[in-house]
Amino acid sequence: MFNLILFGPPGSGKGTQSEKIVEKYGLVHLSTGDLLRKERQMKTPLGIEAQQFIDKGQLVPDEVVIGMISSALDANAEARGFLFDGFPRTEAQAEALDKLLELKKSAISLVLFLEVNEEELISRLINRGKTSGRSDDADENIQRKRQDVYKKETLPVAAHYSKLKKVVNVDGMGTIDEIFGRLSSQIEKKIR
Ligand code: B4P
């Protein structure tokens, strides 16, 4: 199994690049952001609870997202590999993911870390907000809050996988195709 984490701050292009990666390499795409937005659309209790955190630029509680990922892994037992997009976002989530994969006699193969400077991130998200209709894209204060939460709660995930020598940093500035080329070459080094 080839299990990839696409890592990076909010707005670094994880969702954008994930679509291209899953199409090229046949992985199952698991985006906790997409899963949470689906729950909200369906107005499930989980979706309604999660939205209160998302609207403030905060993370949704660990047990909620870990439960969602655990069910998604079980629902795709035949997958040749997974692309985790926006997950794990805390150290507790990373530890839980490692355990879930271990139960499947598997592990994370590679973490690709998209590096983008903060001003570019804010500008991309403000732009996305013009058409996305997403409450968490609505204003710059929420964007800045999300970047702060990322630094405090999510960056330790990179340290967790760095200790296991699984992280490769990738320049996330440039055109979508240029960045996809850089990501693909790292994936191919690993699967070859
Ligand atoms: P997510 O849905 O994961 O989204 P994101 O971090 O905002 O964006 P992403 O990095 O995917 O950027 P995109 O490709 O869209 O999270 C939303 C919220 O859900 C979180 O804040 C949190 O509250 C909650 N949540 C999700 N997962 C969670 C978890 N595990 N634990 C707890 N809470 C969780 O790109 C951004 C924009 O830039 C787009 O408009 C795109 O078109 C543009 N763009 C992309 N690449 C570009 C490029 N190269 N040049 C110019 N523009 C580019």
PDB file of C-alpha atoms and ligand atoms in Angstrom:
ATOM      1  CA  MET A   1       0.000   0.000   0.000  1.00  0.00           C
ATOM      2  CA  PHE A   2       1.186   3.515  -0.780  1.00  0.00           C
ATOM      3  CA  ASN A   3      -0.103   6.020   1.777  1.00  0.00           C
ATOM      4  CA  LEU A   4       0.612   9.677   1.188  1.00  0.00           C
ATOM      5  CA  ILE A   5      -0.054  12.706   3.386  1.00  0.00           C
ATOM      6  CA  LEU A   6      -0.288  16.018   1.569  1.00  0.00           C
ATOM      7  CA  PHE A   7       0.636  18.501   4.278  1.00  0.00           C
ATOM      8  CA  GLY A   8       0.656  22.288   4.432  1.00  0.00           C
ATOM      9  CA  PRO A   9      -1.052  25.388   5.815  1.00  0.00           C
ATOM     10  CA  PRO A  10      -4.636  26.377   4.951  1.00  0.00           C
ATOM     11  CA  GLY A  11      -4.694  27.552   1.350  1.00  0.00           C
ATOM     12  CA  SER A  12      -1.428  25.861   0.365  1.00  0.00           C
ATOM     13  CA  GLY A  13      -3.217  23.962  -2.402  1.00  0.00           C
ATOM     14  CA  LYS A  14      -3.736  20.575  -0.770  1.00  0.00           C
ATOM     15  CA  GLY A  15      -7.238  20.143  -2.210  1.00  0.00           C
ATOM     16  CA  THR A  16      -6.191  21.448  -5.631  1.00  0.00           C
ATOM     17  CA  GLN A  17      -3.178  19.133  -5.932  1.00  0.00           C
ATOM     18  CA  SER A  18      -4.927  16.139  -4.342  1.00  0.00           C
ATOM     19  CA  GLU A  19      -7.413  15.953  -7.201  1.00  0.00           C
ATOM     20  CA  LYS A  20      -4.578  15.678  -9.714  1.00  0.00           C
ATOM     21  CA  ILE A  21      -2.577  13.178  -7.633  1.00  0.00           C
ATOM     22  CA  VAL A  22      -5.473  10.746  -7.105  1.00  0.00           C
ATOM     23  CA  GLU A  23      -6.288  10.836 -10.804  1.00  0.00           C
ATOM     24  CA  LYS A  24      -2.700  10.049 -11.809  1.00  0.00           C
ATOM     25  CA  TYR A  25      -1.803   7.458  -9.143  1.00  0.00           C
ATOM     26  CA  GLY A  26      -5.157   5.795  -8.411  1.00  0.00           C
ATOM     27  CA  LEU A  27      -5.168   6.498  -4.669  1.00  0.00           C
ATOM     28  CA  VAL A  28      -8.328   6.945  -2.588  1.00  0.00           C
ATOM     29  CA  HIS A  29      -8.681  10.627  -1.647  1.00  0.00           C
ATOM     30  CA  LEU A  30      -9.593  11.248   2.007  1.00  0.00           C
ATOM     31  CA  SER A  31     -10.110  14.950   2.750  1.00  0.00           C
ATOM     32  CA  THR A  32     -11.450  15.681   6.223  1.00  0.00           C
ATOM     33  CA  GLY A  33     -12.459  19.171   5.043  1.00  0.00           C
ATOM     34  CA  ASP A  34     -14.597  17.661   2.237  1.00  0.00           C
ATOM     35  CA  LEU A  35     -16.051  15.018   4.574  1.00  0.00           C
ATOM     36  CA  LEU A  36     -17.020  17.709   7.115  1.00  0.00           C
ATOM     37  CA  ARG A  37     -18.598  19.909   4.430  1.00  0.00           C
ATOM     38  CA  LYS A  38     -20.667  16.932   3.233  1.00  0.00           C
ATOM     39  CA  GLU A  39     -21.912  16.322   6.787  1.00  0.00           C
ATOM     40  CA  ARG A  40     -22.882  19.980   6.990  1.00  0.00           C
ATOM     41  CA  GLN A  41     -24.782  19.856   3.687  1.00  0.00           C
ATOM     42  CA  MET A  42     -26.704  16.829   4.930  1.00  0.00           C
ATOM     43  CA  LYS A  43     -27.389  18.691   8.211  1.00  0.00           C
ATOM     44  CA  THR A  44     -26.273  15.728  10.330  1.00  0.00           C
ATOM     45  CA  PRO A  45     -25.646  16.350  14.078  1.00  0.00           C
ATOM     46  CA  LEU A  46     -21.919  15.886  13.385  1.00  0.00           C
ATOM     47  CA  GLY A  47     -22.042  18.449  10.554  1.00  0.00           C
ATOM     48  CA  ILE A  48     -23.882  21.003  12.681  1.00  0.00           C
ATOM     49  CA  GLU A  49     -21.447  20.589  15.578  1.00  0.00           C
ATOM     50  CA  ALA A  50     -18.391  20.790  13.301  1.00  0.00           C
ATOM     51  CA  GLN A  51     -19.584  23.958  11.585  1.00  0.00           C
ATOM     52  CA  GLN A  52     -19.397  25.933  14.821  1.00  0.00           C
ATOM     53  CA  PHE A  53     -15.638  25.290  14.951  1.00  0.00           C
ATOM     54  CA  ILE A  54     -15.029  25.806  11.234  1.00  0.00           C
ATOM     55  CA  ASP A  55     -16.819  29.192  11.267  1.00  0.00           C
ATOM     56  CA  LYS A  56     -14.402  30.461  13.921  1.00  0.00           C
ATOM     57  CA  GLY A  57     -11.310  29.192  12.130  1.00  0.00           C
ATOM     58  CA  GLN A  58     -10.787  26.522  14.803  1.00  0.00           C
ATOM     59  CA  LEU A  59     -10.108  22.816  14.424  1.00  0.00           C
ATOM     60  CA  VAL A  60     -12.937  20.330  14.813  1.00  0.00           C
ATOM     61  CA  PRO A  61     -12.369  18.024  17.876  1.00  0.00           C
ATOM     62  CA  ASP A  62      -9.951  15.147  17.281  1.00  0.00           C
ATOM     63  CA  GLU A  63     -12.421  12.358  18.120  1.00  0.00           C
ATOM     64  CA  VAL A  64     -14.814  13.577  15.406  1.00  0.00           C
ATOM     65  CA  VAL A  65     -12.276  13.567  12.564  1.00  0.00           C
ATOM     66  CA  ILE A  66     -10.514  10.398  13.731  1.00  0.00           C
ATOM     67  CA  GLY A  67     -13.894   8.595  13.723  1.00  0.00           C
ATOM     68  CA  MET A  68     -14.587   9.819  10.180  1.00  0.00           C
ATOM     69  CA  ILE A  69     -11.201   8.612   8.911  1.00  0.00           C
ATOM     70  CA  SER A  70     -11.531   5.254  10.636  1.00  0.00           C
ATOM     71  CA  SER A  71     -14.900   4.639   8.910  1.00  0.00           C
ATOM     72  CA  ALA A  72     -13.512   5.775   5.547  1.00  0.00           C
ATOM     73  CA  LEU A  73     -10.548   3.384   5.826  1.00  0.00           C
ATOM     74  CA  ASP A  74     -12.916   0.498   6.574  1.00  0.00           C
ATOM     75  CA  ALA A  75     -15.172   1.464   3.686  1.00  0.00           C
ATOM     76  CA  ASN A  76     -12.218   1.247   1.260  1.00  0.00           C
ATOM     77  CA  ALA A  77     -10.620  -2.014   2.361  1.00  0.00           C
ATOM     78  CA  GLU A  78      -9.493  -2.864  -1.191  1.00  0.00           C
ATOM     79  CA  ALA A  79      -7.683   0.426  -1.847  1.00  0.00           C
ATOM     80  CA  ARG A  80      -4.140   0.254  -3.218  1.00  0.00           C
ATOM     81  CA  GLY A  81      -3.339   3.330  -1.137  1.00  0.00           C
ATOM     82  CA  PHE A  82      -4.710   6.547   0.351  1.00  0.00           C
ATOM     83  CA  LEU A  83      -4.062  10.233  -0.061  1.00  0.00           C
ATOM     84  CA  PHE A  84      -4.721  12.032   3.220  1.00  0.00           C
ATOM     85  CA  ASP A  85      -5.568  15.696   2.568  1.00  0.00           C
ATOM     86  CA  GLY A  86      -5.977  18.023   5.568  1.00  0.00           C
ATOM     87  CA  PHE A  87      -5.487  15.116   7.966  1.00  0.00           C
ATOM     88  CA  PRO A  88      -3.752  14.644  10.380  1.00  0.00           C
ATOM     89  CA  ARG A  89      -3.965  18.218  11.707  1.00  0.00           C
ATOM     90  CA  THR A  90      -2.860  17.537  15.311  1.00  0.00           C
ATOM     91  CA  GLU A  91      -0.312  15.243  16.905  1.00  0.00           C
ATOM     92  CA  ALA A  92      -3.142  13.182  18.461  1.00  0.00           C
ATOM     93  CA  GLN A  93      -4.614  12.680  14.967  1.00  0.00           C
ATOM     94  CA  ALA A  94      -1.197  11.582  13.641  1.00  0.00           C
ATOM     95  CA  GLU A  95      -0.794   9.031  16.413  1.00  0.00           C
ATOM     96  CA  ALA A  96      -4.324   7.725  15.821  1.00  0.00           C
ATOM     97  CA  LEU A  97      -3.687   7.430  12.068  1.00  0.00           C
ATOM     98  CA  ASP A  98      -0.441   5.502  12.632  1.00  0.00           C
ATOM     99  CA  LYS A  99      -2.348   3.043  14.838  1.00  0.00           C
ATOM    100  CA  LEU A 100      -5.231   2.641  12.370  1.00  0.00           C
ATOM    101  CA  LEU A 101      -2.765   1.880   9.553  1.00  0.00           C
ATOM    102  CA  GLU A 102      -0.797  -0.500  11.750  1.00  0.00           C
ATOM    103  CA  LEU A 103      -4.000  -2.514  12.279  1.00  0.00           C
ATOM    104  CA  LYS A 104      -4.088  -2.853   8.484  1.00  0.00           C
ATOM    105  CA  LYS A 105      -0.407  -3.893   8.487  1.00  0.00           C
ATOM    106  CA  SER A 106       0.449  -0.659   6.740  1.00  0.00           C
ATOM    107  CA  ALA A 107       2.007   2.755   7.478  1.00  0.00           C
ATOM    108  CA  ILE A 108       2.503   6.237   6.050  1.00  0.00           C
ATOM    109  CA  SER A 109       4.880   6.002   3.083  1.00  0.00           C
ATOM    110  CA  LEU A 110       5.555   9.694   2.452  1.00  0.00           C
ATOM    111  CA  VAL A 111       4.592  13.176   3.682  1.00  0.00           C
ATOM    112  CA  LEU A 112       4.827  15.949   1.100  1.00  0.00           C
ATOM    113  CA  PHE A 113       4.969  19.374   2.768  1.00  0.00           C
ATOM    114  CA  LEU A 114       3.782  22.240   0.550  1.00  0.00           C
ATOM    115  CA  GLU A 115       5.627  25.445   1.479  1.00  0.00           C
ATOM    116  CA  VAL A 116       3.872  28.731   0.663  1.00  0.00           C
ATOM    117  CA  ASN A 117       4.451  32.136   2.274  1.00  0.00           C
ATOM    118  CA  GLU A 118       1.711  33.570   4.492  1.00  0.00           C
ATOM    119  CA  GLU A 119       0.765  36.592   2.376  1.00  0.00           C
ATOM    120  CA  GLU A 120       0.229  34.343  -0.646  1.00  0.00           C
ATOM    121  CA  LEU A 121      -1.914  31.992   1.503  1.00  0.00           C
ATOM    122  CA  ILE A 122      -4.163  34.813   2.700  1.00  0.00           C
ATOM    123  CA  SER A 123      -4.513  36.179  -0.812  1.00  0.00           C
ATOM    124  CA  ARG A 124      -5.454  32.736  -2.246  1.00  0.00           C
ATOM    125  CA  LEU A 125      -8.073  32.178   0.459  1.00  0.00           C
ATOM    126  CA  ILE A 126      -9.605  35.640   0.060  1.00  0.00           C
ATOM    127  CA  ASN A 127      -9.806  34.903  -3.661  1.00  0.00           C
ATOM    128  CA  ARG A 128     -11.356  31.475  -3.064  1.00  0.00           C
ATOM    129  CA  GLY A 129     -13.915  33.198  -0.804  1.00  0.00           C
ATOM    130  CA  LYS A 130     -15.262  35.201  -3.752  1.00  0.00           C
ATOM    131  CA  THR A 131     -16.748  32.043  -5.230  1.00  0.00           C
ATOM    132  CA  SER A 132     -16.581  29.225  -2.647  1.00  0.00           C
ATOM    133  CA  GLY A 133     -19.403  30.396  -0.392  1.00  0.00           C
ATOM    134  CA  ARG A 134     -17.338  28.916   2.476  1.00  0.00           C
ATOM    135  CA  SER A 135     -17.900  30.647   5.820  1.00  0.00           C
ATOM    136  CA  ASP A 136     -14.262  30.086   6.805  1.00  0.00           C
ATOM    137  CA  ASP A 137     -13.101  31.965   3.685  1.00  0.00           C
ATOM    138  CA  ALA A 138     -15.287  34.961   4.489  1.00  0.00           C
ATOM    139  CA  ASP A 139     -12.880  37.394   6.103  1.00  0.00           C
ATOM    140  CA  GLU A 140      -9.236  38.070   6.682  1.00  0.00           C
ATOM    141  CA  ASN A 141      -9.448  37.802  10.497  1.00  0.00           C
ATOM    142  CA  ILE A 142     -10.648  34.213  10.220  1.00  0.00           C
ATOM    143  CA  GLN A 143      -7.872  33.510   7.672  1.00  0.00           C
ATOM    144  CA  ARG A 144      -5.214  34.857  10.052  1.00  0.00           C
ATOM    145  CA  LYS A 145      -6.726  32.870  12.934  1.00  0.00           C
ATOM    146  CA  ARG A 146      -6.537  29.699  10.812  1.00  0.00           C
ATOM    147  CA  GLN A 147      -2.850  30.353  10.066  1.00  0.00           C
ATOM    148  CA  ASP A 148      -2.179  30.782  13.825  1.00  0.00           C
ATOM    149  CA  VAL A 149      -4.020  27.559  14.671  1.00  0.00           C
ATOM    150  CA  TYR A 150      -1.958  25.822  11.971  1.00  0.00           C
ATOM    151  CA  LYS A 151       1.329  26.996  13.510  1.00  0.00           C
ATOM    152  CA  LYS A 152       0.357  25.992  17.055  1.00  0.00           C
ATOM    153  CA  GLU A 153      -1.558  22.758  16.498  1.00  0.00           C
ATOM    154  CA  THR A 154      -0.701  21.386  13.058  1.00  0.00           C
ATOM    155  CA  LEU A 155       3.022  22.074  12.559  1.00  0.00           C
ATOM    156  CA  PRO A 156       3.914  19.469  15.259  1.00  0.00           C
ATOM    157  CA  VAL A 157       2.522  16.834  12.849  1.00  0.00           C
ATOM    158  CA  ALA A 158       5.433  17.588  10.485  1.00  0.00           C
ATOM    159  CA  ALA A 159       7.870  17.148  13.382  1.00  0.00           C
ATOM    160  CA  HIS A 160       6.218  13.803  14.226  1.00  0.00           C
ATOM    161  CA  TYR A 161       6.829  12.434  10.706  1.00  0.00           C
ATOM    162  CA  SER A 162      10.245  14.130  10.372  1.00  0.00           C
ATOM    163  CA  LYS A 163      11.461  11.989  13.262  1.00  0.00           C
ATOM    164  CA  LEU A 164      10.422   8.987  11.138  1.00  0.00           C
ATOM    165  CA  LYS A 165      12.265  10.524   8.121  1.00  0.00           C
ATOM    166  CA  LYS A 166       9.110  10.605   6.013  1.00  0.00           C
ATOM    167  CA  VAL A 167       8.837  14.322   5.216  1.00  0.00           C
ATOM    168  CA  VAL A 168       9.913  15.948   1.949  1.00  0.00           C
ATOM    169  CA  ASN A 169       9.464  19.719   1.585  1.00  0.00           C
ATOM    170  CA  VAL A 170       8.128  20.922  -1.765  1.00  0.00           C
ATOM    171  CA  ASP A 171       8.007  24.500  -3.057  1.00  0.00           C
ATOM    172  CA  GLY A 172       4.271  25.324  -3.218  1.00  0.00           C
ATOM    173  CA  MET A 173       4.723  28.644  -5.036  1.00  0.00           C
ATOM    174  CA  GLY A 174       4.193  28.848  -8.799  1.00  0.00           C
ATOM    175  CA  THR A 175       1.576  27.552 -11.197  1.00  0.00           C
ATOM    176  CA  ILE A 176      -0.631  24.563 -10.327  1.00  0.00           C
ATOM    177  CA  ASP A 177       1.094  22.478 -13.027  1.00  0.00           C
ATOM    178  CA  GLU A 178       4.602  23.409 -11.884  1.00  0.00           C
ATOM    179  CA  ILE A 179       3.768  22.365  -8.323  1.00  0.00           C
ATOM    180  CA  PHE A 180       2.115  19.153  -9.539  1.00  0.00           C
ATOM    181  CA  GLY A 181       5.322  18.313 -11.446  1.00  0.00           C
ATOM    182  CA  ARG A 182       7.385  18.719  -8.252  1.00  0.00           C
ATOM    183  CA  LEU A 183       4.982  16.557  -6.222  1.00  0.00           C
ATOM    184  CA  SER A 184       4.848  13.855  -8.907  1.00  0.00           C
ATOM    185  CA  SER A 185       8.611  13.571  -9.075  1.00  0.00           C
ATOM    186  CA  GLN A 186       8.802  12.988  -5.303  1.00  0.00           C
ATOM    187  CA  ILE A 187       6.019  10.370  -5.465  1.00  0.00           C
ATOM    188  CA  GLU A 188       7.758   8.558  -8.308  1.00  0.00           C
ATOM    189  CA  LYS A 189      11.066   8.436  -6.427  1.00  0.00           C
ATOM    190  CA  LYS A 190       9.216   6.674  -3.637  1.00  0.00           C
ATOM    191  CA  ILE A 191       7.085   4.209  -5.631  1.00  0.00           C
ATOM    192  CA  ARG A 192       9.784   3.238  -8.107  1.00  0.00           C
TER     193      ARG A 192
HETATM  194  P1  B4P B   1      -9.701  22.158   4.418  1.00  0.00           P
HETATM  195  O1  B4P B   1     -10.890  21.824   3.637  1.00  0.00           O
HETATM  196  O2  B4P B   1      -8.688  21.074   4.660  1.00  0.00           O
HETATM  197  O3  B4P B   1      -9.065  23.308   3.543  1.00  0.00           O
HETATM  198  P2  B4P B   1      -7.910  24.357   3.421  1.00  0.00           P
HETATM  199  O4  B4P B   1      -6.788  23.999   4.357  1.00  0.00           O
HETATM  200  O5  B4P B   1      -8.583  25.655   3.558  1.00  0.00           O
HETATM  201  O6  B4P B   1      -7.382  24.413   1.946  1.00  0.00           O
HETATM  202  P3  B4P B   1      -6.338  23.713   0.958  1.00  0.00           P
HETATM  203  O7  B4P B   1      -4.929  23.695   1.462  1.00  0.00           O
HETATM  204  O8  B4P B   1      -6.926  22.394   0.553  1.00  0.00           O
HETATM  205  O9  B4P B   1      -6.309  24.731  -0.256  1.00  0.00           O
HETATM  206  P4  B4P B   1      -6.961  24.765  -1.731  1.00  0.00           P
HETATM  207  O10 B4P B   1      -6.416  23.671  -2.592  1.00  0.00           O
HETATM  208  O11 B4P B   1      -8.446  24.880  -1.628  1.00  0.00           O
HETATM  209  O12 B4P B   1     -10.132  22.695   5.900  1.00  0.00           O
HETATM  210  C1  B4P B   1     -11.277  23.466   6.206  1.00  0.00           C
HETATM  211  C2  B4P B   1     -11.611  23.481   7.720  1.00  0.00           C
HETATM  212  O13 B4P B   1     -12.151  22.186   8.134  1.00  0.00           O
HETATM  213  C3  B4P B   1     -10.434  23.663   8.702  1.00  0.00           C
HETATM  214  O14 B4P B   1     -10.129  25.034   8.938  1.00  0.00           O
HETATM  215  C4  B4P B   1     -10.962  22.983  10.002  1.00  0.00           C
HETATM  216  O15 B4P B   1     -11.819  23.823  10.741  1.00  0.00           O
HETATM  217  C5  B4P B   1     -11.752  21.819   9.474  1.00  0.00           C
HETATM  218  N1  B4P B   1     -10.928  20.595   9.412  1.00  0.00           N
HETATM  219  C6  B4P B   1     -10.571  19.935   8.271  1.00  0.00           C
HETATM  220  N2  B4P B   1      -9.800  18.861   8.563  1.00  0.00           N
HETATM  221  C7  B4P B   1      -9.678  18.845   9.922  1.00  0.00           C
HETATM  222  C8  B4P B   1      -8.965  17.989  10.819  1.00  0.00           C
HETATM  223  N3  B4P B   1      -8.248  16.953  10.383  1.00  0.00           N
HETATM  224  N4  B4P B   1      -9.037  18.261  12.154  1.00  0.00           N
HETATM  225  C9  B4P B   1      -9.760  19.291  12.613  1.00  0.00           C
HETATM  226  N5  B4P B   1     -10.445  20.153  11.822  1.00  0.00           N
HETATM  227  C10 B4P B   1     -10.394  19.927  10.470  1.00  0.00           C
HETATM  228  O16 B4P B   1      -6.344  26.122  -2.269  1.00  0.00           O
HETATM  229  C11 B4P B   1      -6.733  27.357  -1.769  1.00  0.00           C
HETATM  230  C12 B4P B   1      -7.022  28.338  -2.895  1.00  0.00           C
HETATM  231  O17 B4P B   1      -5.825  28.622  -3.614  1.00  0.00           O
HETATM  232  C13 B4P B   1      -8.019  27.822  -3.943  1.00  0.00           C
HETATM  233  O18 B4P B   1      -8.862  28.867  -4.320  1.00  0.00           O
HETATM  234  C14 B4P B   1      -7.146  27.417  -5.117  1.00  0.00           C
HETATM  235  O19 B4P B   1      -7.815  27.571  -6.362  1.00  0.00           O
HETATM  236  C15 B4P B   1      -5.996  28.386  -5.008  1.00  0.00           C
HETATM  237  N6  B4P B   1      -4.730  27.832  -5.474  1.00  0.00           N
HETATM  238  C16 B4P B   1      -4.303  26.556  -5.298  1.00  0.00           C
HETATM  239  N7  B4P B   1      -3.073  26.407  -5.839  1.00  0.00           N
HETATM  240  C17 B4P B   1      -2.720  27.631  -6.349  1.00  0.00           C
HETATM  241  C18 B4P B   1      -1.554  28.127  -7.035  1.00  0.00           C
HETATM  242  N8  B4P B   1      -0.528  27.341  -7.316  1.00  0.00           N
HETATM  243  N9  B4P B   1      -1.533  29.435  -7.375  1.00  0.00           N
HETATM  244  C19 B4P B   1      -2.584  30.258  -7.101  1.00  0.00           C
HETATM  245  N10 B4P B   1      -3.719  29.845  -6.479  1.00  0.00           N
HETATM  246  C20 B4P B   1      -3.772  28.540  -6.106  1.00  0.00           C
END
